[in-house]
PDB file of N, CA and C in Angstrom:
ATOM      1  N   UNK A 136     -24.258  15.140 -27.039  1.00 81.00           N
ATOM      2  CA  UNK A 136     -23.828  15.766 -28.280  1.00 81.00           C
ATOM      3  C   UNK A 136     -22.404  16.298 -28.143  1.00 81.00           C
ATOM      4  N   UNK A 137     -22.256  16.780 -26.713  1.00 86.00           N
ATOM      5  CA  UNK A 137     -20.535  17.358 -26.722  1.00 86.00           C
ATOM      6  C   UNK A 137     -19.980  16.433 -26.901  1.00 86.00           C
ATOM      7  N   UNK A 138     -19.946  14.924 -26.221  1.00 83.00           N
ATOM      8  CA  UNK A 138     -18.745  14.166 -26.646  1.00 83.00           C
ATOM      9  C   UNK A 138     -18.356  13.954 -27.762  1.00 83.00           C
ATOM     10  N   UNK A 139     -20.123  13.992 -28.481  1.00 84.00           N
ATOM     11  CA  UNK A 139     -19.669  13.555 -30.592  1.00 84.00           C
ATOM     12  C   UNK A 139     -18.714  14.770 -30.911  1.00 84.00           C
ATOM     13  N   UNK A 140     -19.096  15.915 -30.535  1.00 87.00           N
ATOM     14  CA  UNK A 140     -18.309  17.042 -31.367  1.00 87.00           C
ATOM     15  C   UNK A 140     -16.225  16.893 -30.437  1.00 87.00           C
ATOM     16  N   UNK A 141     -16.507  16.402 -29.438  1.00 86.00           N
ATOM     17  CA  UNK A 141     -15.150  15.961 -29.013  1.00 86.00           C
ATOM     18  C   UNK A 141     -14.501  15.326 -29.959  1.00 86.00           C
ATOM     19  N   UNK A 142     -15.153  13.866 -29.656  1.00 83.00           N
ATOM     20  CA  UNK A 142     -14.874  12.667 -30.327  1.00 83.00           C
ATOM     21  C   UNK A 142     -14.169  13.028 -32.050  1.00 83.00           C
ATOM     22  N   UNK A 143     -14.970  14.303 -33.079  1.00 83.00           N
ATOM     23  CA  UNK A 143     -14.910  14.916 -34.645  1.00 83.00           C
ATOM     24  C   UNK A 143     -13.237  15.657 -34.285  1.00 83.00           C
ATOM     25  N   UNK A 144     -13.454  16.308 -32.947  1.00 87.00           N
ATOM     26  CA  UNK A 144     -12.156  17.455 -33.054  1.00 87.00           C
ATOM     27  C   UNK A 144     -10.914  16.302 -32.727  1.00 87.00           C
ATOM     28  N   UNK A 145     -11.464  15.034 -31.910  1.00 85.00           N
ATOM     29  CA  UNK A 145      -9.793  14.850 -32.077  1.00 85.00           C
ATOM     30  C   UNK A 145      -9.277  14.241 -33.090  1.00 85.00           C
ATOM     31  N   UNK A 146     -10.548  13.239 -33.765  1.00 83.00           N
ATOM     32  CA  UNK A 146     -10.558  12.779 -34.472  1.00 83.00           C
ATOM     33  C   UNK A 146      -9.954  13.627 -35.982  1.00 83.00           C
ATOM     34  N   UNK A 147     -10.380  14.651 -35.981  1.00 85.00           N
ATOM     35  CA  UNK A 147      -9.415  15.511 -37.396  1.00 85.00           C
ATOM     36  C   UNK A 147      -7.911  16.010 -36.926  1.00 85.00           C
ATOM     37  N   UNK A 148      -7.849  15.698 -35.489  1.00 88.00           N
ATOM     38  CA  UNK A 148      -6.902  16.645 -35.159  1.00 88.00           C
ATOM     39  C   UNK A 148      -5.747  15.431 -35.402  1.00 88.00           C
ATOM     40  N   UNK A 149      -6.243  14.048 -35.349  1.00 82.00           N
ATOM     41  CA  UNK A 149      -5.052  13.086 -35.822  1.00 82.00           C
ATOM     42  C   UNK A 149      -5.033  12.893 -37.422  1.00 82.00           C
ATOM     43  N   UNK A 150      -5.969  13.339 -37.898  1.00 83.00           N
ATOM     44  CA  UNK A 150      -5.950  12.857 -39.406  1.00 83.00           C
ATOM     45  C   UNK A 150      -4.972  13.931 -39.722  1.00 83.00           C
ATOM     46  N   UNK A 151      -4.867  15.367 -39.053  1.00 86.00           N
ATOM     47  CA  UNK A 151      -4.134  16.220 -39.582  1.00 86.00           C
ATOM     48  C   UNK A 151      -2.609  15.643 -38.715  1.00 86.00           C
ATOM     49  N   UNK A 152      -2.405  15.337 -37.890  1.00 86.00           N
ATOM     50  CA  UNK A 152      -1.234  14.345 -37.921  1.00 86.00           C
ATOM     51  C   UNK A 152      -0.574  13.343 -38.957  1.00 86.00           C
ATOM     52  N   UNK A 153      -1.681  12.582 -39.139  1.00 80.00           N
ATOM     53  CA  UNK A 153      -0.898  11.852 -39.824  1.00 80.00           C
ATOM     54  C   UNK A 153      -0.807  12.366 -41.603  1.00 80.00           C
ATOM     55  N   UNK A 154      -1.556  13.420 -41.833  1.00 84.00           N
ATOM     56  CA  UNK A 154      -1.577  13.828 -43.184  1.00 84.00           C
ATOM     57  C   UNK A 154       0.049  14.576 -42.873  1.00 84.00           C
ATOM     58  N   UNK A 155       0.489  15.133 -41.928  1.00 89.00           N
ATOM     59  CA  UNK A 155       1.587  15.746 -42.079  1.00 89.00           C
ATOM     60  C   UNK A 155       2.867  14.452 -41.435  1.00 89.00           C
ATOM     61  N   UNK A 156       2.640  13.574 -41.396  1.00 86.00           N
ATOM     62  CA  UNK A 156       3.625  12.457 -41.198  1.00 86.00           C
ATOM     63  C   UNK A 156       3.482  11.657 -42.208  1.00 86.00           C
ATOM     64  N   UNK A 157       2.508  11.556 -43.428  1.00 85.00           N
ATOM     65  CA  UNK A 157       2.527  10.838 -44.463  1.00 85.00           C
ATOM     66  C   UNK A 157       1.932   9.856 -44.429  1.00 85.00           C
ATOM     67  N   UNK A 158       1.263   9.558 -43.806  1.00 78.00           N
ATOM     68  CA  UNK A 158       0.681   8.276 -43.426  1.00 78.00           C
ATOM     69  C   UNK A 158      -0.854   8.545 -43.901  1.00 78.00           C
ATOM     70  N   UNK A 159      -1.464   7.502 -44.353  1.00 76.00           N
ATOM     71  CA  UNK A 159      -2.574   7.255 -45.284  1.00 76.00           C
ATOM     72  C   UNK A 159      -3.585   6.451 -44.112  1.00 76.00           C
ATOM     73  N   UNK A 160      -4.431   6.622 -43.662  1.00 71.00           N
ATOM     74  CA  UNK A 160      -6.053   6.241 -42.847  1.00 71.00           C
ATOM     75  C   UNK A 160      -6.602   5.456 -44.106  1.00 71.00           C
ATOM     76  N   UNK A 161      -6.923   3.889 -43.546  1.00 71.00           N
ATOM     77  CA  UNK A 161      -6.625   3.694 -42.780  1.00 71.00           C
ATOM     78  C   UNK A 161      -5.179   3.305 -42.724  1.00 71.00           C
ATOM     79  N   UNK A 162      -4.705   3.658 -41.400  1.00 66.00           N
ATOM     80  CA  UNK A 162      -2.639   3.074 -41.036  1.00 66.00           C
ATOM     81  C   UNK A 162      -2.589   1.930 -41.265  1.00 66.00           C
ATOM     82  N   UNK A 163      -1.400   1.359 -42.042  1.00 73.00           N
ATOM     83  CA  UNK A 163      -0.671   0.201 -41.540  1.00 73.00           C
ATOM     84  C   UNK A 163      -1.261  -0.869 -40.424  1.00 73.00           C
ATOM     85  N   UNK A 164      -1.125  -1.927 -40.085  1.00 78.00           N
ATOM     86  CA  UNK A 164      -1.561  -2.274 -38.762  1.00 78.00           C
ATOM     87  C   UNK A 164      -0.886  -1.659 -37.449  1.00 78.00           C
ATOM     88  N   UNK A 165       0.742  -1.924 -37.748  1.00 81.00           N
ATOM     89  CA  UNK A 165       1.704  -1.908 -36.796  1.00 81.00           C
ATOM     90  C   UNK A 165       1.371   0.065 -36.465  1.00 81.00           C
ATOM     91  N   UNK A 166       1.350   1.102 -37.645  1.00 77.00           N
ATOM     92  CA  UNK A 166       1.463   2.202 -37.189  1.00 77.00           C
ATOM     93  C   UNK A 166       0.057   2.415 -36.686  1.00 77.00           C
ATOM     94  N   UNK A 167      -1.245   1.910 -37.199  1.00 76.00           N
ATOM     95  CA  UNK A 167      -2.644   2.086 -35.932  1.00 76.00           C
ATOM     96  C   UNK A 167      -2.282   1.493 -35.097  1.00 76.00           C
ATOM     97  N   UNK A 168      -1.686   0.172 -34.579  1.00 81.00           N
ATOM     98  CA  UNK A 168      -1.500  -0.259 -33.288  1.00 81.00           C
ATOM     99  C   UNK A 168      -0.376   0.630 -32.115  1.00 81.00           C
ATOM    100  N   UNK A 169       0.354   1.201 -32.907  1.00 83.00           N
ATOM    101  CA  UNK A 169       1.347   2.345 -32.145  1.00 83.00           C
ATOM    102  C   UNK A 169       0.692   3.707 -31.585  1.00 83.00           C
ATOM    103  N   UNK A 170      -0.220   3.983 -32.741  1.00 79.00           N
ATOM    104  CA  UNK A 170      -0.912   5.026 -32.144  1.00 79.00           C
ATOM    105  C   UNK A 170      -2.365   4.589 -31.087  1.00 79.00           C
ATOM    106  N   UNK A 171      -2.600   3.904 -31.234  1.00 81.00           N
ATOM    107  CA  UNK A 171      -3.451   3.197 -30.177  1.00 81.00           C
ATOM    108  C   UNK A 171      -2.984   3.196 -29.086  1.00 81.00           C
ATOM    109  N   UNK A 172      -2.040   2.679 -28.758  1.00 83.00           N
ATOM    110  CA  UNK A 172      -1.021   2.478 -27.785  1.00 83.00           C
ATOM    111  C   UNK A 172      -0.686   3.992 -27.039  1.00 83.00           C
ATOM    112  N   UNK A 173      -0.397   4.767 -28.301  1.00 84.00           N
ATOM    113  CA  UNK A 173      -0.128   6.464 -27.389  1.00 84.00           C
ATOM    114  C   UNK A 173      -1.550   7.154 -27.370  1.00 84.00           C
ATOM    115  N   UNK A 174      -2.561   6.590 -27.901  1.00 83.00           N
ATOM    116  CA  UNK A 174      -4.050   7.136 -27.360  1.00 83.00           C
ATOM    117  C   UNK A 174      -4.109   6.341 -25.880  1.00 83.00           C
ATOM    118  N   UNK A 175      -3.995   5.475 -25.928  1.00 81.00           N
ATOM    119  CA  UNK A 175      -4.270   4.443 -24.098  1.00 81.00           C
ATOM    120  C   UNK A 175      -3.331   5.232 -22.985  1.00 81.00           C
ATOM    121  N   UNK A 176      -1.941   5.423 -23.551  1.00 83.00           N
ATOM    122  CA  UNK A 176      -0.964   6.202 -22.516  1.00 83.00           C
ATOM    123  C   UNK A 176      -1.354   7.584 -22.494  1.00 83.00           C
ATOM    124  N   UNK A 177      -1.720   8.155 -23.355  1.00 84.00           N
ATOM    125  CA  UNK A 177      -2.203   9.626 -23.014  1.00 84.00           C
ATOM    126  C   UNK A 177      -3.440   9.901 -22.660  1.00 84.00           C
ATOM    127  N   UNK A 178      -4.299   8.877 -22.198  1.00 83.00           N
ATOM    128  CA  UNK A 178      -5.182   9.004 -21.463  1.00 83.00           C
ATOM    129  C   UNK A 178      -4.607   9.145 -19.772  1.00 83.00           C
ATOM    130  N   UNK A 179      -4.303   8.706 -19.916  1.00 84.00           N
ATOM    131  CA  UNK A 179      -3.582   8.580 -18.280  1.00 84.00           C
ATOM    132  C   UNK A 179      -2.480   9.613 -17.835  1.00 84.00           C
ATOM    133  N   UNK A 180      -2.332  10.554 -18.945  1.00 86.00           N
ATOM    134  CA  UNK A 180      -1.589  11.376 -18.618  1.00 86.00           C
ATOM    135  C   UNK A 180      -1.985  12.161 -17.036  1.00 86.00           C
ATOM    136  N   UNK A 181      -3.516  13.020 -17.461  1.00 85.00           N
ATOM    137  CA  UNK A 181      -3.867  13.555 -17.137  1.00 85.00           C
ATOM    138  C   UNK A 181      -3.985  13.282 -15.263  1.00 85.00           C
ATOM    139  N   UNK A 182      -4.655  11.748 -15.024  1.00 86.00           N
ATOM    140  CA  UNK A 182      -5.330  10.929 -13.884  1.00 86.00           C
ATOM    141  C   UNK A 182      -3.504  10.843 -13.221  1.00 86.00           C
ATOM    142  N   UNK A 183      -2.327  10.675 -14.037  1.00 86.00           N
ATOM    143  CA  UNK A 183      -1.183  10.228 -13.191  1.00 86.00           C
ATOM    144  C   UNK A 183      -0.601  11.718 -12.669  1.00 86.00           C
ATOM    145  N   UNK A 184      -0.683  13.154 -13.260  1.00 89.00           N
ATOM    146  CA  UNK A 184      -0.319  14.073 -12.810  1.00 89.00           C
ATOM    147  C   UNK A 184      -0.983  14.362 -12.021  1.00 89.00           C
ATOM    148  N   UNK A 185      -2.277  14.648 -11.898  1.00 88.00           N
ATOM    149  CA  UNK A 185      -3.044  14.878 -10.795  1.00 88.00           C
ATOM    150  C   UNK A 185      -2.642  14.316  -9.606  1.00 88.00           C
ATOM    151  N   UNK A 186      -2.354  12.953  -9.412  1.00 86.00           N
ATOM    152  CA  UNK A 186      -1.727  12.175  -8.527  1.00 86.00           C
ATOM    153  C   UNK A 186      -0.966  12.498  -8.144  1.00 86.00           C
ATOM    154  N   UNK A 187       0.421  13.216  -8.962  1.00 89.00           N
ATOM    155  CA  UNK A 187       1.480  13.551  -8.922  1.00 89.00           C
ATOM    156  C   UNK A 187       1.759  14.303  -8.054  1.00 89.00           C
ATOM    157  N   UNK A 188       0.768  15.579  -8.486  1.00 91.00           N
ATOM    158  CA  UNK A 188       0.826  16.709  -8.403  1.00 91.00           C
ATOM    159  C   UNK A 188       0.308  17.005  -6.574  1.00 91.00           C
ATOM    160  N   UNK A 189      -0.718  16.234  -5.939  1.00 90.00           N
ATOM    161  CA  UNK A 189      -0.736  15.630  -4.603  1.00 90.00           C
ATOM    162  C   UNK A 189      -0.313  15.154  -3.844  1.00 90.00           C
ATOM    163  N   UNK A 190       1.057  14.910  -4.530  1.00 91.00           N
ATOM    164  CA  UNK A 190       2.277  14.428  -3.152  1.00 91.00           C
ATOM    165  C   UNK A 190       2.096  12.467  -3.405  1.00 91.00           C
ATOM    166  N   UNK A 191       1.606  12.122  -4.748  1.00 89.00           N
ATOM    167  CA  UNK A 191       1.958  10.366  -4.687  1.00 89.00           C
ATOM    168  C   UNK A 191       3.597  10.318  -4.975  1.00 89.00           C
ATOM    169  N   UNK A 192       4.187   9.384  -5.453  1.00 91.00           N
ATOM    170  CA  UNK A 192       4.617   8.997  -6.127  1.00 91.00           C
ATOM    171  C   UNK A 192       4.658   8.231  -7.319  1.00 91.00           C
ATOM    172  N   UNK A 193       5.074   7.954  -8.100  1.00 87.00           N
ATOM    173  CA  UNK A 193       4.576   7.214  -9.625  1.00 87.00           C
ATOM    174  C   UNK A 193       4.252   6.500  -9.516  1.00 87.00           C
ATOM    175  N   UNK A 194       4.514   5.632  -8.885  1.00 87.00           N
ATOM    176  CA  UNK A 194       4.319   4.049  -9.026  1.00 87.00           C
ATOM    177  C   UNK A 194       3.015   4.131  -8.060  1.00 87.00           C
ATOM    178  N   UNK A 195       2.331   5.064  -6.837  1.00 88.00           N
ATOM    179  CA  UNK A 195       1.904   5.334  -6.711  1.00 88.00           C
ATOM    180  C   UNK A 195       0.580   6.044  -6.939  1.00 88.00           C
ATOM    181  N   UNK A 196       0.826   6.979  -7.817  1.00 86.00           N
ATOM    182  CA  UNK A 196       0.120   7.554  -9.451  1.00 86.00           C
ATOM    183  C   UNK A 196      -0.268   6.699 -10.023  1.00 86.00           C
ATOM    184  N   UNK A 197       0.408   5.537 -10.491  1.00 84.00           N
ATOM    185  CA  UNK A 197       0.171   4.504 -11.816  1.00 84.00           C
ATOM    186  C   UNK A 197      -0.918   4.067 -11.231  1.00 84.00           C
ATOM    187  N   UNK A 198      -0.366   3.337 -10.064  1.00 85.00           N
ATOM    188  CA  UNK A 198      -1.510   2.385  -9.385  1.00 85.00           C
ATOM    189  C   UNK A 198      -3.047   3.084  -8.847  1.00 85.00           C
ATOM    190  N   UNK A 199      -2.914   4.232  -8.621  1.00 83.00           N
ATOM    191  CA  UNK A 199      -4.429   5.068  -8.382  1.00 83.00           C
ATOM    192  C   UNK A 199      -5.290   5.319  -9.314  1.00 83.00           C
ATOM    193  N   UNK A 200      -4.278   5.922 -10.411  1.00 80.00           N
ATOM    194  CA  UNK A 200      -5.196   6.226 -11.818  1.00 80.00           C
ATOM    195  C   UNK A 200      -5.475   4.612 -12.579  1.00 80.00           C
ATOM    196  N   UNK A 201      -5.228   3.821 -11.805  1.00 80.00           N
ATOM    197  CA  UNK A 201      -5.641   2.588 -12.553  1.00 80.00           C
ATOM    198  C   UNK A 201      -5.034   2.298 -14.002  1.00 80.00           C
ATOM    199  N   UNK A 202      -3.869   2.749 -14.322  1.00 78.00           N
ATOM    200  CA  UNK A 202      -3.376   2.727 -15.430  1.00 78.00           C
ATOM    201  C   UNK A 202      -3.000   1.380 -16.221  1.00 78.00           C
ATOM    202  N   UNK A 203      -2.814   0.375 -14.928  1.00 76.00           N
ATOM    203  CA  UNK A 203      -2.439  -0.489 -15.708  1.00 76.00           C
ATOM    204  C   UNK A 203      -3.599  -1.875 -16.663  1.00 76.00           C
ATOM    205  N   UNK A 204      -4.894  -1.841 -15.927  1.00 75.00           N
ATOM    206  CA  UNK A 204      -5.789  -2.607 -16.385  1.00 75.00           C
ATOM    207  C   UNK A 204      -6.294  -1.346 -17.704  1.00 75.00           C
ATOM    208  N   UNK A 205      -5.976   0.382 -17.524  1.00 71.00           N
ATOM    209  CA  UNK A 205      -6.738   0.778 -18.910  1.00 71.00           C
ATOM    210  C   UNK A 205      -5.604   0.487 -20.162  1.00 71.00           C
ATOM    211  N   UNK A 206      -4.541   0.255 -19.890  1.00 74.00           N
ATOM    212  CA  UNK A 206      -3.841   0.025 -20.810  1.00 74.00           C
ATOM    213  C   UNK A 206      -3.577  -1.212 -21.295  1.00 74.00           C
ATOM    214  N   UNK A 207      -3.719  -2.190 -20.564  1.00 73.00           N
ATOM    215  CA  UNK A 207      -3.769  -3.834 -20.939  1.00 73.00           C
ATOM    216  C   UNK A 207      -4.602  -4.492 -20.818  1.00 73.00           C
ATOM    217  N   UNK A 208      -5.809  -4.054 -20.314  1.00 74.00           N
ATOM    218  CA  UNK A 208      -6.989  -4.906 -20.365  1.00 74.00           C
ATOM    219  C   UNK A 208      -6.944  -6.034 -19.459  1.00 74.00           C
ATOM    220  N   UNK A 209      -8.145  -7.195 -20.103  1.00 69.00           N
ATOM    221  CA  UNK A 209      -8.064  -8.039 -19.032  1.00 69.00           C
ATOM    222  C   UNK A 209      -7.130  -9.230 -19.480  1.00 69.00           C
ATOM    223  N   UNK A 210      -5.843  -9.446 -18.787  1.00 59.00           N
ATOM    224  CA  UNK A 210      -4.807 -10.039 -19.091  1.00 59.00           C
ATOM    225  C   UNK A 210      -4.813 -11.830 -19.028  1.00 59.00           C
ATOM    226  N   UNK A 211      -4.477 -12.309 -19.916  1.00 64.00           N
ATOM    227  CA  UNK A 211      -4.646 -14.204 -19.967  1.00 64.00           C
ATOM    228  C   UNK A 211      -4.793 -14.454 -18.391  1.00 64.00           C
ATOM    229  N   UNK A 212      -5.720 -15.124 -17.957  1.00 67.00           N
ATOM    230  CA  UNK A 212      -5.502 -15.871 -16.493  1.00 67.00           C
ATOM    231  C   UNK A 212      -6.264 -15.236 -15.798  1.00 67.00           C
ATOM    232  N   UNK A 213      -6.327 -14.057 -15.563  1.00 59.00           N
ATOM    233  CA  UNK A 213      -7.315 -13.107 -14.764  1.00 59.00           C
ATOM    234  C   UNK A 213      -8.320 -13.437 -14.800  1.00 59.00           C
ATOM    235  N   UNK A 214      -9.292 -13.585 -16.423  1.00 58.00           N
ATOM    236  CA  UNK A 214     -10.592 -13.972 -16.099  1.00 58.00           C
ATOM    237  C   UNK A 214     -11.057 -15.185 -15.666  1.00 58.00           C
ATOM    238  N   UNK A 215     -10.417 -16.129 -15.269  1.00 54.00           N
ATOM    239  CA  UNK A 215     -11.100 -17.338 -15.207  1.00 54.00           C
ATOM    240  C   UNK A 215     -10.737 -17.358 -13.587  1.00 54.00           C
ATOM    241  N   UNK A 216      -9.819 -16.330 -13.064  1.00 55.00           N
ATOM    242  CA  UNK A 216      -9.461 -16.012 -11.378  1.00 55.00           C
ATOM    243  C   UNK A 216     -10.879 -15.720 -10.898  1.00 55.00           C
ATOM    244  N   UNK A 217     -11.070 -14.681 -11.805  1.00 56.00           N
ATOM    245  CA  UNK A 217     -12.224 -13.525 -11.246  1.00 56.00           C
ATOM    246  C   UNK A 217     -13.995 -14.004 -11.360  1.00 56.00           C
ATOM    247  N   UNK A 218     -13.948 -14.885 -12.042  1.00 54.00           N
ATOM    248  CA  UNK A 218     -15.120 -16.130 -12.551  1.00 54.00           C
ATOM    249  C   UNK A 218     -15.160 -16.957 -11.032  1.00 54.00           C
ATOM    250  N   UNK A 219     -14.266 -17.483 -10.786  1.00 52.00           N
ATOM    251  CA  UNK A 219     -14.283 -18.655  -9.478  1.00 52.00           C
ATOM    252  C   UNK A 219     -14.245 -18.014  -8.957  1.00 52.00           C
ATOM    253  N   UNK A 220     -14.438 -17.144  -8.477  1.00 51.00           N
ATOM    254  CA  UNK A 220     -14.536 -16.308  -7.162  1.00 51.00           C
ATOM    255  C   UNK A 220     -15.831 -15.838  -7.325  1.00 51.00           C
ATOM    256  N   UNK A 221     -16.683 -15.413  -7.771  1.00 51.00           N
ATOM    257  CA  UNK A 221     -17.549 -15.039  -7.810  1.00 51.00           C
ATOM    258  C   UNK A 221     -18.672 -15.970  -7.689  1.00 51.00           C
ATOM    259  N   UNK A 222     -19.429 -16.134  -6.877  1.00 47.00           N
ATOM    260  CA  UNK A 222     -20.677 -17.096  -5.951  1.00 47.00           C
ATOM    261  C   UNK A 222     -21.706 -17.646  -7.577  1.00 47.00           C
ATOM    262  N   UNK A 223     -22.012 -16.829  -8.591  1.00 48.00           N
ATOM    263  CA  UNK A 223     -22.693 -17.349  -9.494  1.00 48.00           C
ATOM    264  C   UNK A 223     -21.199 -16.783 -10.849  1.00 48.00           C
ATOM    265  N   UNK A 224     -21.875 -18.228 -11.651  1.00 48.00           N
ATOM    266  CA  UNK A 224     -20.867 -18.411 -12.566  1.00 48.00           C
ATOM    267  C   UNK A 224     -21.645 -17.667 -13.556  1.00 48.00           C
ATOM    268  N   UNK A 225     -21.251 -17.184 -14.682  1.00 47.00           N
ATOM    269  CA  UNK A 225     -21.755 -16.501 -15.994  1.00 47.00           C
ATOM    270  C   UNK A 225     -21.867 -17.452 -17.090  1.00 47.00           C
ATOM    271  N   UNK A 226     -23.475 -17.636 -17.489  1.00 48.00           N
ATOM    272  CA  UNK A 226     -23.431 -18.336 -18.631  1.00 48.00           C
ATOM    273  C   UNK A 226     -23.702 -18.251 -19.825  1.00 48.00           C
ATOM    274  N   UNK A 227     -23.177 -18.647 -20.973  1.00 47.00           N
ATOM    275  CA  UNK A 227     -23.481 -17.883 -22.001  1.00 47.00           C
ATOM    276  C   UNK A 227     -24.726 -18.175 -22.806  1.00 47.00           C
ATOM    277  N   UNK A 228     -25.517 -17.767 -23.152  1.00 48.00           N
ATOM    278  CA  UNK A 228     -27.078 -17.883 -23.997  1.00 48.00           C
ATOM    279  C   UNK A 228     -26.773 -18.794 -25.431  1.00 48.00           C
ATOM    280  N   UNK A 229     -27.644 -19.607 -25.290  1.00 49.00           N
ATOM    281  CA  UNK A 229     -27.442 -20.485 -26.651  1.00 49.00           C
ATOM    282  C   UNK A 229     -28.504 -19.746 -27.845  1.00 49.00           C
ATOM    283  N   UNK A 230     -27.980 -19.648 -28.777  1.00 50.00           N
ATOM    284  CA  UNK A 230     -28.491 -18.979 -30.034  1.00 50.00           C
ATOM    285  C   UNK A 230     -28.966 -20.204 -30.607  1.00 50.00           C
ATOM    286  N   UNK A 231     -29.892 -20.170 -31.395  1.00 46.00           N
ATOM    287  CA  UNK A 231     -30.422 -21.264 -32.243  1.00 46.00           C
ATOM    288  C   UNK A 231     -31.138 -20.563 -33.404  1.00 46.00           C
TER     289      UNK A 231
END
C-alpha cells in the first residue's frame, strides 16, 4: 500500500509541475518522452552519490549503480548475444 500512496504523491507532485509549466497531461510525445528521460536519470541520482560519496569515481559510480542498462534498456544486438549463450534457447508459446 506504501508504494501506491508513493507512486499518488509523485505522481501529483508532477502534474503540479507541469500545471505550472503549462503543459496539458496527457504531454506532447516529445515533452512525455523528455520527462521520462529525467524520471530514468533521477533515479540514479541517488545509487551514483552513494557511490560517490564512498570514494568511487563517476564513471565508476555509473558503472556500479548500473545506470547504464536502467536508462537504455536492452540495446539492438544484446539480446540475441545473451540468447546464444545461454545452454537452453527461449521459446515462444503458440496461441491458437
Amino acid at each position: 500500500m506504501k508504494v501506491y500512496l508513493l507512486s499518488l504523491g509523485a505522481g501529483l507532485l508532477v502534474g503540479i509541475i507541469y500545471s505550472l509549466l503549462n503543459v496539458r497531461s496527457p504531454a506532447p510525445p516529445l515533452v512525455a518522452l523528455i520527462g521520462l528521460l529525467g524520471i530514468l536519470a533521477g533515479e540514479q541520482i541517488v545509487p551514483m552519490a552513494r557511490q560517490i560519496i564512498s570514494g568511487h569515481s563517476l564513471a565508476a559510480a555509473w558503472r556500479d549503480a548500473k545506470c547504464t542498462p536502467h536508462i537504455f534498456g536492452m540495446l539492438p544486438g544484446r539480446r540475441a548475444a545473451e540468447t546464444s549463450s545461454t545452454s537452453e534457447p527461449h521459446q515462444m508459446e503458440k496461441h491458437s
